[in-house]
Amino acid sequence: MNEEVLLLFLQRIFPEWSITRGDDGGWRVSGHVRVSVASIDGALDLLAVAEPEAEERVRRFFSG
């Protein structure tokens, strides 16, 4: 999936988190914690750890 499309999905699924891409290509994730990660995979890993129900939220979003 295109990273920009995935970013839009993540912003809808996790509205309490600010998930953005910096001019340097890095990703910023701010919510319960604030971190910079090198890739969208790193952002996904962070959300999976910081949000206990992250997997269920993603599943509900895509299943309708």
PDB file of C-alpha atoms in Angstrom, residues 3-21 27-28 40 44 47 57 61:
ATOM      1  CA  GLU A   3       2.589   5.243   2.320  1.00  0.00           C
ATOM      2  CA  GLU A   4       0.475   8.354   1.756  1.00  0.00           C
ATOM      3  CA  VAL A   5      -2.716   6.288   1.536  1.00  0.00           C
ATOM      4  CA  LEU A   6      -1.727   4.350   4.652  1.00  0.00           C
ATOM      5  CA  LEU A   7      -1.139   7.663   6.435  1.00  0.00           C
ATOM      6  CA  LEU A   8      -4.699   8.754   5.616  1.00  0.00           C
ATOM      7  CA  PHE A   9      -6.088   5.472   6.980  1.00  0.00           C
ATOM      8  CA  LEU A  10      -4.037   5.770  10.171  1.00  0.00           C
ATOM      9  CA  GLN A  11      -5.209   9.334  10.728  1.00  0.00           C
ATOM     10  CA  ARG A  12      -8.829   8.152  10.477  1.00  0.00           C
ATOM     11  CA  ILE A  13      -8.346   5.063  12.655  1.00  0.00           C
ATOM     12  CA  PHE A  14      -6.346   6.889  15.351  1.00  0.00           C
ATOM     13  CA  PRO A  15      -7.739  10.446  15.433  1.00  0.00           C
ATOM     14  CA  GLU A  16      -6.297  11.076  18.904  1.00  0.00           C
ATOM     15  CA  TRP A  17      -2.797  10.650  17.485  1.00  0.00           C
ATOM     16  CA  SER A  18      -1.018  13.131  15.254  1.00  0.00           C
ATOM     17  CA  ILE A  19       0.739  11.127  12.544  1.00  0.00           C
ATOM     18  CA  THR A  20       2.662  13.194  10.004  1.00  0.00           C
ATOM     19  CA  ARG A  21       5.534  12.947   7.593  1.00  0.00           C
ATOM     20  CA  TRP A  27       7.573  10.195  10.492  1.00  0.00           C
ATOM     21  CA  ARG A  28       6.309  11.968  13.624  1.00  0.00           C
ATOM     22  CA  ILE A  40       5.755   4.032   8.382  1.00  0.00           C
ATOM     23  CA  LEU A  44       2.785   1.060  12.991  1.00  0.00           C
ATOM     24  CA  LEU A  47       0.867   2.295  17.621  1.00  0.00           C
ATOM     25  CA  ARG A  57      -9.473  -0.882  15.627  1.00  0.00           C
ATOM     26  CA  PHE A  61     -12.168  -0.008  10.170  1.00  0.00           C
TER      27      PHE A  61
END
